[in-house]
Amino acid sequence: MSNPMLEEIKRSETPWQRLTTAYGRGSELPILMDQGNFEEIANLIEHQSTLWQVTPWVLLFMLRDLKTKQPEDVMPEEINCYLCVTDALSGRDVEEWEPVAQMTSLLNDEFLWPEDEEEDELLWEDEEPPGYAEQPFTSYYYYSYQLLRDAVPVFENVQAHNQNIAEVVSELLKQIKEIG
C-alpha cells in the first residue's frame, strides 16, 4: 500500500476534530500520540471489536513514528495498541471488501463529521451517521489491516532486536498473518 499521497499527509493537517472515536471526537489523539499514551489511544481507536474513523489515521502516524524508533525503545504498550486493532480484525475477511478507492478519500467532506459537535448525539441516532455507511466503515478495517501488513518488516525488526517485547510482537505478527 505504499502510497505517496499517504506520505504527504501531516498529522497536524488531519481533521481529528471531524473524525470519531469510541468516545466522541478525535481531537485529543495528536496529544496522546505525542505523550505515548498508548493505553488511552487503544481505548479510542477500538471498542468492543469495533474500529472507528480515527483508527487508520492513528495507525498511519504511529507506524510512521515506529519506523524511526530504535527497536529497544519500543514499549509493550505500543505493541498492545496494535494488538487491539488486530483483535478487532480477527475473523473478518478484509480482502473481500471493496473499500473506498484511496485511504485519503476517507478525509473527503462527505465522510467527515461537521465542525460543530452540538448535533453529535442526533447524528449517532441516524441510520448512517457521517462516515458510517458500509463502504467507508469497512474501509476503516481494510486500510487498518493494510497499514499493519505493510509494517510487518518493521515489527520483525523490533522482534529481532528487543527481547523484552519479542513475545508480544510475535503474537502481533501471528495475528496479522492470520488475518490476511
Short mmCIF file of N, CA and C in Angstrom, two decimals:
data_model
loop_
_atom_site.label_atom_id
_atom_site.label_comp_id
_atom_site.label_asym_id
_atom_site.label_seq_id
_atom_site.Cartn_x
_atom_site.Cartn_y
_atom_site.Cartn_z
N MET A 1 0.82 -1.19 0.00
CA MET A 1 0.00 0.00 0.00
C MET A 1 0.86 1.25 0.00
N SER A 2 2.09 1.12 -0.28
CA SER A 2 2.95 2.30 -0.34
C SER A 2 2.32 3.32 -1.26
N ASN A 3 1.81 4.36 -0.67
CA ASN A 3 1.08 5.37 -1.40
C ASN A 3 1.72 6.72 -1.12
N PRO A 4 2.29 7.36 -2.14
CA PRO A 4 2.94 8.66 -1.93
C PRO A 4 2.01 9.69 -1.30
N MET A 5 0.71 9.62 -1.61
CA MET A 5 -0.23 10.58 -1.03
C MET A 5 -0.28 10.43 0.49
N LEU A 6 -0.15 9.21 0.99
CA LEU A 6 -0.17 8.99 2.44
C LEU A 6 1.06 9.58 3.10
N GLU A 7 2.18 9.53 2.39
CA GLU A 7 3.42 10.08 2.95
C GLU A 7 3.35 11.60 3.08
N GLU A 8 2.52 12.22 2.27
CA GLU A 8 2.40 13.68 2.29
C GLU A 8 1.49 14.19 3.39
N ILE A 9 0.63 13.33 3.90
CA ILE A 9 -0.33 13.75 4.93
C ILE A 9 0.42 14.04 6.22
N LYS A 10 0.14 15.19 6.78
CA LYS A 10 0.76 15.58 8.04
C LYS A 10 -0.25 15.40 9.17
N ARG A 11 0.26 14.94 10.28
CA ARG A 11 -0.60 14.72 11.44
C ARG A 11 -1.32 16.01 11.82
N SER A 12 -0.62 17.12 11.75
CA SER A 12 -1.21 18.40 12.14
C SER A 12 -2.30 18.87 11.17
N GLU A 13 -2.33 18.32 9.97
CA GLU A 13 -3.34 18.71 8.98
C GLU A 13 -4.50 17.73 8.90
N THR A 14 -4.45 16.67 9.69
CA THR A 14 -5.53 15.69 9.72
C THR A 14 -6.70 16.28 10.51
N PRO A 15 -7.93 16.20 9.99
CA PRO A 15 -9.07 16.82 10.68
C PRO A 15 -9.57 15.97 11.87
N TRP A 16 -8.72 15.82 12.87
CA TRP A 16 -9.04 14.98 14.03
C TRP A 16 -10.37 15.33 14.66
N GLN A 17 -10.71 16.61 14.72
CA GLN A 17 -11.95 17.05 15.35
C GLN A 17 -13.18 16.64 14.57
N ARG A 18 -12.98 16.16 13.33
CA ARG A 18 -14.12 15.73 12.50
C ARG A 18 -14.15 14.22 12.31
N LEU A 19 -13.27 13.51 13.03
CA LEU A 19 -13.23 12.05 12.98
C LEU A 19 -13.65 11.50 14.34
N THR A 20 -14.41 10.42 14.33
CA THR A 20 -14.93 9.88 15.58
C THR A 20 -14.04 8.79 16.16
N THR A 21 -14.17 8.67 17.49
CA THR A 21 -13.52 7.61 18.26
C THR A 21 -14.63 6.82 18.94
N ALA A 22 -14.25 5.89 19.76
CA ALA A 22 -15.24 5.13 20.53
C ALA A 22 -15.99 6.01 21.53
N TYR A 23 -15.41 7.18 21.86
CA TYR A 23 -16.00 8.03 22.89
C TYR A 23 -16.18 9.48 22.48
N GLY A 24 -16.31 9.74 21.20
CA GLY A 24 -16.50 11.12 20.75
C GLY A 24 -15.60 11.46 19.58
N ARG A 25 -15.08 12.65 19.59
CA ARG A 25 -14.23 13.14 18.51
C ARG A 25 -12.76 12.85 18.81
N GLY A 26 -11.94 12.86 17.77
CA GLY A 26 -10.53 12.50 17.89
C GLY A 26 -9.58 13.65 18.18
N SER A 27 -10.09 14.77 18.62
CA SER A 27 -9.27 15.98 18.81
C SER A 27 -8.05 15.77 19.69
N GLU A 28 -8.16 14.92 20.70
CA GLU A 28 -7.06 14.74 21.65
C GLU A 28 -6.01 13.72 21.18
N LEU A 29 -6.25 13.05 20.09
CA LEU A 29 -5.31 12.00 19.66
C LEU A 29 -3.90 12.49 19.34
N PRO A 30 -3.70 13.63 18.69
CA PRO A 30 -2.32 14.07 18.46
C PRO A 30 -1.54 14.24 19.77
N ILE A 31 -2.20 14.79 20.79
CA ILE A 31 -1.54 14.97 22.08
C ILE A 31 -1.22 13.62 22.70
N LEU A 32 -2.18 12.70 22.64
CA LEU A 32 -1.96 11.36 23.20
C LEU A 32 -0.81 10.65 22.50
N MET A 33 -0.71 10.83 21.18
CA MET A 33 0.41 10.22 20.44
C MET A 33 1.73 10.87 20.85
N ASP A 34 1.73 12.19 21.01
CA ASP A 34 2.94 12.89 21.45
C ASP A 34 3.39 12.39 22.82
N GLN A 35 2.42 12.12 23.69
CA GLN A 35 2.72 11.67 25.05
C GLN A 35 3.05 10.18 25.12
N GLY A 36 2.78 9.45 24.04
CA GLY A 36 2.97 7.99 24.07
C GLY A 36 1.98 7.31 24.99
N ASN A 37 0.77 7.86 25.09
CA ASN A 37 -0.27 7.31 25.96
C ASN A 37 -1.04 6.23 25.18
N PHE A 38 -0.36 5.10 25.00
CA PHE A 38 -0.89 4.05 24.13
C PHE A 38 -2.13 3.37 24.69
N GLU A 39 -2.26 3.29 26.00
CA GLU A 39 -3.46 2.67 26.57
C GLU A 39 -4.69 3.49 26.25
N GLU A 40 -4.60 4.81 26.39
CA GLU A 40 -5.74 5.67 26.07
C GLU A 40 -6.01 5.66 24.56
N ILE A 41 -4.96 5.65 23.76
CA ILE A 41 -5.14 5.57 22.31
C ILE A 41 -5.90 4.30 21.95
N ALA A 42 -5.50 3.18 22.54
CA ALA A 42 -6.16 1.91 22.26
C ALA A 42 -7.65 1.98 22.60
N ASN A 43 -7.99 2.65 23.70
CA ASN A 43 -9.40 2.79 24.10
C ASN A 43 -10.20 3.60 23.10
N LEU A 44 -9.54 4.52 22.41
CA LEU A 44 -10.24 5.40 21.47
C LEU A 44 -10.35 4.83 20.06
N ILE A 45 -9.40 3.99 19.66
CA ILE A 45 -9.42 3.51 18.27
C ILE A 45 -10.11 2.16 18.11
N GLU A 46 -10.36 1.48 19.22
CA GLU A 46 -11.04 0.18 19.18
C GLU A 46 -11.89 0.05 20.43
N HIS A 47 -13.12 -0.42 20.25
CA HIS A 47 -14.00 -0.67 21.38
C HIS A 47 -14.94 -1.80 21.00
N GLN A 48 -14.95 -2.84 21.81
CA GLN A 48 -15.82 -4.00 21.58
C GLN A 48 -15.73 -4.51 20.14
N SER A 49 -14.49 -4.70 19.70
CA SER A 49 -14.18 -5.22 18.36
C SER A 49 -14.64 -4.31 17.22
N THR A 50 -14.83 -3.05 17.51
CA THR A 50 -15.20 -2.07 16.50
C THR A 50 -14.05 -1.10 16.32
N LEU A 51 -13.72 -0.84 15.06
CA LEU A 51 -12.74 0.18 14.71
C LEU A 51 -13.50 1.45 14.33
N TRP A 52 -12.86 2.58 14.49
CA TRP A 52 -13.51 3.87 14.31
C TRP A 52 -12.84 4.67 13.21
N GLN A 53 -13.44 5.81 12.87
CA GLN A 53 -12.91 6.65 11.80
C GLN A 53 -11.44 7.00 12.02
N VAL A 54 -11.04 7.21 13.25
CA VAL A 54 -9.67 7.63 13.53
C VAL A 54 -8.66 6.49 13.39
N THR A 55 -9.11 5.25 13.44
CA THR A 55 -8.18 4.12 13.55
C THR A 55 -7.12 4.09 12.45
N PRO A 56 -7.47 4.11 11.16
CA PRO A 56 -6.39 4.04 10.17
C PRO A 56 -5.45 5.23 10.24
N TRP A 57 -5.96 6.39 10.63
CA TRP A 57 -5.11 7.59 10.70
C TRP A 57 -4.15 7.50 11.88
N VAL A 58 -4.63 7.03 13.01
CA VAL A 58 -3.75 6.83 14.16
C VAL A 58 -2.66 5.82 13.80
N LEU A 59 -3.07 4.72 13.17
CA LEU A 59 -2.08 3.71 12.76
C LEU A 59 -1.06 4.29 11.79
N LEU A 60 -1.52 5.07 10.83
CA LEU A 60 -0.60 5.67 9.86
C LEU A 60 0.50 6.44 10.58
N PHE A 61 0.12 7.29 11.51
CA PHE A 61 1.11 8.14 12.18
C PHE A 61 1.92 7.38 13.22
N MET A 62 1.30 6.45 13.93
CA MET A 62 2.06 5.66 14.89
C MET A 62 3.08 4.77 14.18
N LEU A 63 2.69 4.17 13.07
CA LEU A 63 3.60 3.31 12.33
C LEU A 63 4.71 4.13 11.67
N ARG A 64 4.39 5.32 11.24
CA ARG A 64 5.42 6.21 10.72
C ARG A 64 6.47 6.50 11.81
N ASP A 65 5.98 6.78 13.01
CA ASP A 65 6.89 7.03 14.14
C ASP A 65 7.67 5.77 14.51
N LEU A 66 7.00 4.62 14.45
CA LEU A 66 7.66 3.36 14.81
C LEU A 66 8.87 3.09 13.92
N LYS A 67 8.76 3.43 12.65
CA LYS A 67 9.87 3.22 11.71
C LYS A 67 11.12 3.99 12.11
N THR A 68 10.94 5.09 12.84
CA THR A 68 12.08 5.93 13.20
C THR A 68 12.69 5.57 14.56
N LYS A 69 12.01 4.70 15.31
CA LYS A 69 12.48 4.34 16.65
C LYS A 69 13.53 3.24 16.59
N GLN A 70 14.39 3.26 17.57
CA GLN A 70 15.28 2.13 17.78
C GLN A 70 14.44 1.00 18.38
N PRO A 71 14.62 -0.25 17.95
CA PRO A 71 13.79 -1.35 18.45
C PRO A 71 13.73 -1.43 19.98
N GLU A 72 14.85 -1.13 20.65
CA GLU A 72 14.86 -1.23 22.11
C GLU A 72 14.04 -0.13 22.78
N ASP A 73 13.64 0.90 22.02
CA ASP A 73 12.82 1.99 22.57
C ASP A 73 11.32 1.73 22.43
N VAL A 74 10.94 0.65 21.76
CA VAL A 74 9.53 0.34 21.57
C VAL A 74 8.99 -0.30 22.85
N MET A 75 7.89 0.25 23.32
CA MET A 75 7.28 -0.20 24.57
C MET A 75 6.21 -1.26 24.30
N PRO A 76 6.01 -2.16 25.26
CA PRO A 76 4.95 -3.17 25.08
C PRO A 76 3.57 -2.55 24.93
N GLU A 77 3.33 -1.41 25.56
CA GLU A 77 2.02 -0.74 25.46
C GLU A 77 1.73 -0.34 24.01
N GLU A 78 2.77 0.03 23.27
CA GLU A 78 2.57 0.40 21.87
C GLU A 78 2.16 -0.84 21.06
N ILE A 79 2.85 -1.93 21.28
CA ILE A 79 2.51 -3.17 20.57
C ILE A 79 1.10 -3.62 20.95
N ASN A 80 0.73 -3.46 22.22
CA ASN A 80 -0.62 -3.82 22.66
C ASN A 80 -1.68 -2.98 21.95
N CYS A 81 -1.34 -1.74 21.63
CA CYS A 81 -2.25 -0.88 20.88
C CYS A 81 -2.52 -1.47 19.49
N TYR A 82 -1.47 -1.95 18.83
CA TYR A 82 -1.64 -2.59 17.53
C TYR A 82 -2.42 -3.90 17.68
N LEU A 83 -2.17 -4.60 18.77
CA LEU A 83 -2.89 -5.86 19.01
C LEU A 83 -4.39 -5.64 19.19
N CYS A 84 -4.78 -4.53 19.79
CA CYS A 84 -6.22 -4.30 19.95
C CYS A 84 -6.87 -4.16 18.57
N VAL A 85 -6.14 -3.62 17.61
CA VAL A 85 -6.67 -3.50 16.25
C VAL A 85 -6.72 -4.87 15.57
N THR A 86 -5.65 -5.66 15.71
CA THR A 86 -5.68 -6.99 15.08
C THR A 86 -6.75 -7.88 15.71
N ASP A 87 -7.00 -7.68 17.00
CA ASP A 87 -8.09 -8.44 17.64
C ASP A 87 -9.43 -8.10 16.99
N ALA A 88 -9.66 -6.81 16.70
CA ALA A 88 -10.90 -6.38 16.05
C ALA A 88 -10.98 -6.88 14.61
N LEU A 89 -9.83 -7.04 13.97
CA LEU A 89 -9.80 -7.52 12.59
C LEU A 89 -9.93 -9.04 12.49
N SER A 90 -9.63 -9.73 13.57
CA SER A 90 -9.63 -11.19 13.58
C SER A 90 -10.99 -11.75 13.16
N GLY A 91 -10.95 -12.71 12.27
CA GLY A 91 -12.17 -13.37 11.81
C GLY A 91 -12.89 -12.61 10.71
N ARG A 92 -12.38 -11.48 10.31
CA ARG A 92 -13.01 -10.70 9.23
C ARG A 92 -12.22 -10.93 7.95
N ASP A 93 -12.91 -11.04 6.86
CA ASP A 93 -12.26 -11.26 5.57
C ASP A 93 -12.08 -9.91 4.87
N VAL A 94 -11.12 -9.12 5.37
CA VAL A 94 -10.96 -7.75 4.88
C VAL A 94 -10.60 -7.68 3.40
N GLU A 95 -9.95 -8.69 2.89
CA GLU A 95 -9.55 -8.68 1.48
C GLU A 95 -10.77 -8.79 0.55
N GLU A 96 -11.90 -9.23 1.06
CA GLU A 96 -13.11 -9.39 0.26
C GLU A 96 -13.90 -8.09 0.14
N TRP A 97 -13.61 -7.13 0.99
CA TRP A 97 -14.36 -5.88 1.00
C TRP A 97 -13.90 -4.96 -0.12
N GLU A 98 -14.80 -4.08 -0.54
CA GLU A 98 -14.47 -3.09 -1.54
C GLU A 98 -14.39 -1.73 -0.86
N PRO A 99 -13.19 -1.34 -0.46
CA PRO A 99 -13.04 -0.06 0.24
C PRO A 99 -13.15 1.12 -0.71
N VAL A 100 -13.19 2.31 -0.13
CA VAL A 100 -13.09 3.50 -0.98
C VAL A 100 -11.75 3.39 -1.70
N ALA A 101 -11.65 4.02 -2.87
CA ALA A 101 -10.50 3.84 -3.76
C ALA A 101 -9.16 4.15 -3.11
N GLN A 102 -9.10 5.18 -2.31
CA GLN A 102 -7.86 5.59 -1.66
C GLN A 102 -8.16 5.88 -0.19
N MET A 103 -7.21 5.57 0.68
CA MET A 103 -7.41 5.88 2.09
C MET A 103 -7.65 7.38 2.28
N THR A 104 -6.99 8.20 1.48
CA THR A 104 -7.16 9.64 1.60
C THR A 104 -8.60 10.07 1.32
N SER A 105 -9.35 9.27 0.56
CA SER A 105 -10.75 9.59 0.29
C SER A 105 -11.58 9.62 1.57
N LEU A 106 -11.12 8.90 2.59
CA LEU A 106 -11.84 8.88 3.87
C LEU A 106 -11.82 10.25 4.56
N LEU A 107 -10.99 11.16 4.05
CA LEU A 107 -10.95 12.52 4.58
C LEU A 107 -11.79 13.49 3.75
N ASN A 108 -12.53 12.94 2.78
CA ASN A 108 -13.44 13.79 2.00
C ASN A 108 -14.56 14.27 2.90
N ASP A 109 -15.03 15.45 2.63
CA ASP A 109 -16.05 16.08 3.46
C ASP A 109 -17.28 15.20 3.67
N GLU A 110 -17.65 14.43 2.65
CA GLU A 110 -18.86 13.60 2.75
C GLU A 110 -18.77 12.55 3.86
N PHE A 111 -17.55 12.18 4.26
CA PHE A 111 -17.37 11.17 5.31
C PHE A 111 -17.06 11.77 6.67
N LEU A 112 -16.78 13.05 6.71
CA LEU A 112 -16.38 13.69 7.97
C LEU A 112 -17.58 14.24 8.72
N TRP A 113 -17.43 14.34 10.01
CA TRP A 113 -18.46 14.93 10.86
C TRP A 113 -18.37 16.45 10.76
N PRO A 114 -19.48 17.14 11.04
CA PRO A 114 -19.44 18.61 10.96
C PRO A 114 -18.48 19.19 12.01
N GLU A 115 -18.03 20.41 11.75
CA GLU A 115 -17.14 21.08 12.69
C GLU A 115 -17.79 21.21 14.06
N ASP A 116 -19.06 21.58 14.07
CA ASP A 116 -19.81 21.80 15.30
C ASP A 116 -20.23 20.46 15.90
N GLU A 117 -19.92 20.26 17.16
CA GLU A 117 -20.22 19.00 17.84
C GLU A 117 -21.58 18.98 18.51
N GLU A 118 -22.33 20.07 18.44
CA GLU A 118 -23.60 20.16 19.15
C GLU A 118 -24.61 19.09 18.74
N GLU A 119 -24.57 18.68 17.50
CA GLU A 119 -25.56 17.73 16.99
C GLU A 119 -25.06 16.28 17.01
N ASP A 120 -23.95 16.01 17.66
CA ASP A 120 -23.37 14.66 17.62
C ASP A 120 -24.34 13.57 18.08
N GLU A 121 -25.05 13.81 19.18
CA GLU A 121 -25.99 12.78 19.67
C GLU A 121 -27.05 12.47 18.63
N LEU A 122 -27.56 13.49 17.98
CA LEU A 122 -28.57 13.28 16.93
C LEU A 122 -27.98 12.55 15.74
N LEU A 123 -26.75 12.88 15.38
CA LEU A 123 -26.11 12.22 14.24
C LEU A 123 -25.93 10.72 14.52
N TRP A 124 -25.56 10.37 15.77
CA TRP A 124 -25.40 8.95 16.10
C TRP A 124 -26.72 8.20 16.00
N GLU A 125 -27.84 8.90 16.15
CA GLU A 125 -29.15 8.25 16.04
C GLU A 125 -29.56 8.01 14.59
N ASP A 126 -28.89 8.70 13.65
CA ASP A 126 -29.18 8.48 12.23
C ASP A 126 -28.87 7.04 11.86
N GLU A 127 -29.57 6.55 10.85
CA GLU A 127 -29.32 5.18 10.37
C GLU A 127 -27.87 5.04 9.90
N GLU A 128 -27.36 6.05 9.21
CA GLU A 128 -25.97 6.06 8.76
C GLU A 128 -25.34 7.41 9.08
N PRO A 129 -24.72 7.52 10.27
CA PRO A 129 -24.06 8.79 10.57
C PRO A 129 -22.91 9.03 9.60
N PRO A 130 -22.42 10.26 9.50
CA PRO A 130 -21.34 10.56 8.55
C PRO A 130 -20.16 9.60 8.70
N GLY A 131 -19.78 9.00 7.57
CA GLY A 131 -18.63 8.10 7.56
C GLY A 131 -18.92 6.68 8.00
N TYR A 132 -20.20 6.37 8.25
CA TYR A 132 -20.52 5.03 8.74
C TYR A 132 -21.44 4.23 7.82
N ALA A 133 -21.55 4.66 6.57
CA ALA A 133 -22.19 3.80 5.57
C ALA A 133 -21.25 2.60 5.38
N GLU A 134 -21.73 1.56 4.77
CA GLU A 134 -20.95 0.32 4.68
C GLU A 134 -19.57 0.50 4.07
N GLN A 135 -19.48 1.19 2.94
CA GLN A 135 -18.17 1.29 2.27
C GLN A 135 -17.13 2.05 3.09
N PRO A 136 -17.42 3.24 3.59
CA PRO A 136 -16.38 3.89 4.41
C PRO A 136 -16.11 3.12 5.70
N PHE A 137 -17.14 2.57 6.32
CA PHE A 137 -16.95 1.85 7.58
C PHE A 137 -16.03 0.64 7.38
N THR A 138 -16.28 -0.16 6.35
CA THR A 138 -15.40 -1.31 6.12
C THR A 138 -14.02 -0.86 5.66
N SER A 139 -13.93 0.34 5.11
CA SER A 139 -12.63 0.89 4.70
C SER A 139 -11.73 1.15 5.91
N TYR A 140 -12.32 1.49 7.06
CA TYR A 140 -11.50 1.69 8.27
C TYR A 140 -10.79 0.39 8.62
N TYR A 141 -11.47 -0.72 8.47
CA TYR A 141 -10.88 -2.04 8.74
C TYR A 141 -9.86 -2.39 7.66
N TYR A 142 -10.27 -2.22 6.42
CA TYR A 142 -9.41 -2.59 5.29
C TYR A 142 -8.07 -1.85 5.35
N TYR A 143 -8.12 -0.53 5.48
CA TYR A 143 -6.88 0.24 5.48
C TYR A 143 -6.08 0.06 6.76
N SER A 144 -6.74 -0.19 7.87
CA SER A 144 -6.01 -0.50 9.11
C SER A 144 -5.21 -1.78 8.92
N TYR A 145 -5.85 -2.77 8.31
CA TYR A 145 -5.14 -4.03 8.04
C TYR A 145 -3.97 -3.80 7.08
N GLN A 146 -4.21 -3.05 6.01
CA GLN A 146 -3.16 -2.81 5.03
C GLN A 146 -1.95 -2.13 5.67
N LEU A 147 -2.19 -1.16 6.53
CA LEU A 147 -1.10 -0.46 7.21
C LEU A 147 -0.31 -1.41 8.11
N LEU A 148 -1.02 -2.24 8.86
CA LEU A 148 -0.34 -3.21 9.73
C LEU A 148 0.44 -4.23 8.91
N ARG A 149 -0.16 -4.71 7.85
CA ARG A 149 0.51 -5.69 6.98
C ARG A 149 1.79 -5.10 6.38
N ASP A 150 1.71 -3.85 5.94
CA ASP A 150 2.88 -3.21 5.35
C ASP A 150 3.98 -2.97 6.38
N ALA A 151 3.61 -2.95 7.66
CA ALA A 151 4.59 -2.71 8.72
C ALA A 151 5.23 -3.99 9.24
N VAL A 152 4.90 -5.14 8.68
CA VAL A 152 5.46 -6.41 9.15
C VAL A 152 6.98 -6.37 9.22
N PRO A 153 7.71 -5.87 8.21
CA PRO A 153 9.17 -5.82 8.33
C PRO A 153 9.65 -4.99 9.53
N VAL A 154 8.93 -3.93 9.83
CA VAL A 154 9.29 -3.10 10.99
C VAL A 154 9.08 -3.90 12.28
N PHE A 155 7.93 -4.57 12.36
CA PHE A 155 7.65 -5.39 13.54
C PHE A 155 8.68 -6.52 13.68
N GLU A 156 9.05 -7.13 12.56
CA GLU A 156 10.06 -8.20 12.61
C GLU A 156 11.40 -7.68 13.12
N ASN A 157 11.76 -6.46 12.73
CA ASN A 157 12.99 -5.85 13.21
C ASN A 157 12.92 -5.61 14.71
N VAL A 158 11.79 -5.12 15.19
CA VAL A 158 11.61 -4.89 16.63
C VAL A 158 11.72 -6.23 17.36
N GLN A 159 11.06 -7.23 16.84
CA GLN A 159 11.08 -8.56 17.47
C GLN A 159 12.52 -9.09 17.57
N ALA A 160 13.30 -8.91 16.52
CA ALA A 160 14.67 -9.43 16.48
C ALA A 160 15.62 -8.67 17.40
N HIS A 161 15.30 -7.41 17.69
CA HIS A 161 16.25 -6.57 18.42
C HIS A 161 15.75 -6.06 19.78
N ASN A 162 14.59 -6.50 20.21
CA ASN A 162 14.08 -6.10 21.52
C ASN A 162 13.50 -7.34 22.20
N GLN A 163 14.35 -8.05 22.89
CA GLN A 163 13.95 -9.31 23.52
C GLN A 163 12.90 -9.11 24.61
N ASN A 164 12.82 -7.90 25.19
CA ASN A 164 11.84 -7.63 26.24
C ASN A 164 10.40 -7.72 25.74
N ILE A 165 10.20 -7.45 24.45
CA ILE A 165 8.83 -7.50 23.91
C ILE A 165 8.70 -8.48 22.74
N ALA A 166 9.71 -9.30 22.53
CA ALA A 166 9.71 -10.23 21.39
C ALA A 166 8.47 -11.12 21.39
N GLU A 167 8.04 -11.56 22.56
CA GLU A 167 6.89 -12.47 22.63
C GLU A 167 5.59 -11.78 22.19
N VAL A 168 5.37 -10.56 22.66
CA VAL A 168 4.15 -9.85 22.29
C VAL A 168 4.19 -9.44 20.80
N VAL A 169 5.37 -9.11 20.29
CA VAL A 169 5.49 -8.80 18.87
C VAL A 169 5.24 -10.06 18.04
N SER A 170 5.70 -11.18 18.53
CA SER A 170 5.45 -12.45 17.84
C SER A 170 3.95 -12.72 17.72
N GLU A 171 3.21 -12.44 18.79
CA GLU A 171 1.76 -12.61 18.76
C GLU A 171 1.13 -11.65 17.75
N LEU A 172 1.61 -10.42 17.71
CA LEU A 172 1.09 -9.45 16.75
C LEU A 172 1.33 -9.93 15.32
N LEU A 173 2.55 -10.38 15.03
CA LEU A 173 2.88 -10.87 13.69
C LEU A 173 2.00 -12.06 13.32
N LYS A 174 1.78 -12.94 14.27
CA LYS A 174 0.93 -14.11 14.03
C LYS A 174 -0.49 -13.67 13.66
N GLN A 175 -1.02 -12.71 14.41
CA GLN A 175 -2.38 -12.25 14.14
C GLN A 175 -2.48 -11.56 12.78
N ILE A 176 -1.48 -10.76 12.44
CA ILE A 176 -1.52 -10.08 11.13
C ILE A 176 -1.52 -11.12 10.01
N LYS A 177 -0.71 -12.13 10.13
CA LYS A 177 -0.63 -13.17 9.09
C LYS A 177 -1.93 -13.97 9.00
N GLU A 178 -2.58 -14.20 10.14
CA GLU A 178 -3.85 -14.95 10.14
C GLU A 178 -5.00 -14.17 9.51
N ILE A 179 -4.94 -12.85 9.60
CA ILE A 179 -5.99 -12.02 9.01
C ILE A 179 -5.92 -12.10 7.50
N GLY A 180 -4.71 -12.04 6.96
CA GLY A 180 -4.53 -11.98 5.51
C GLY A 180 -4.32 -13.25 4.88
#
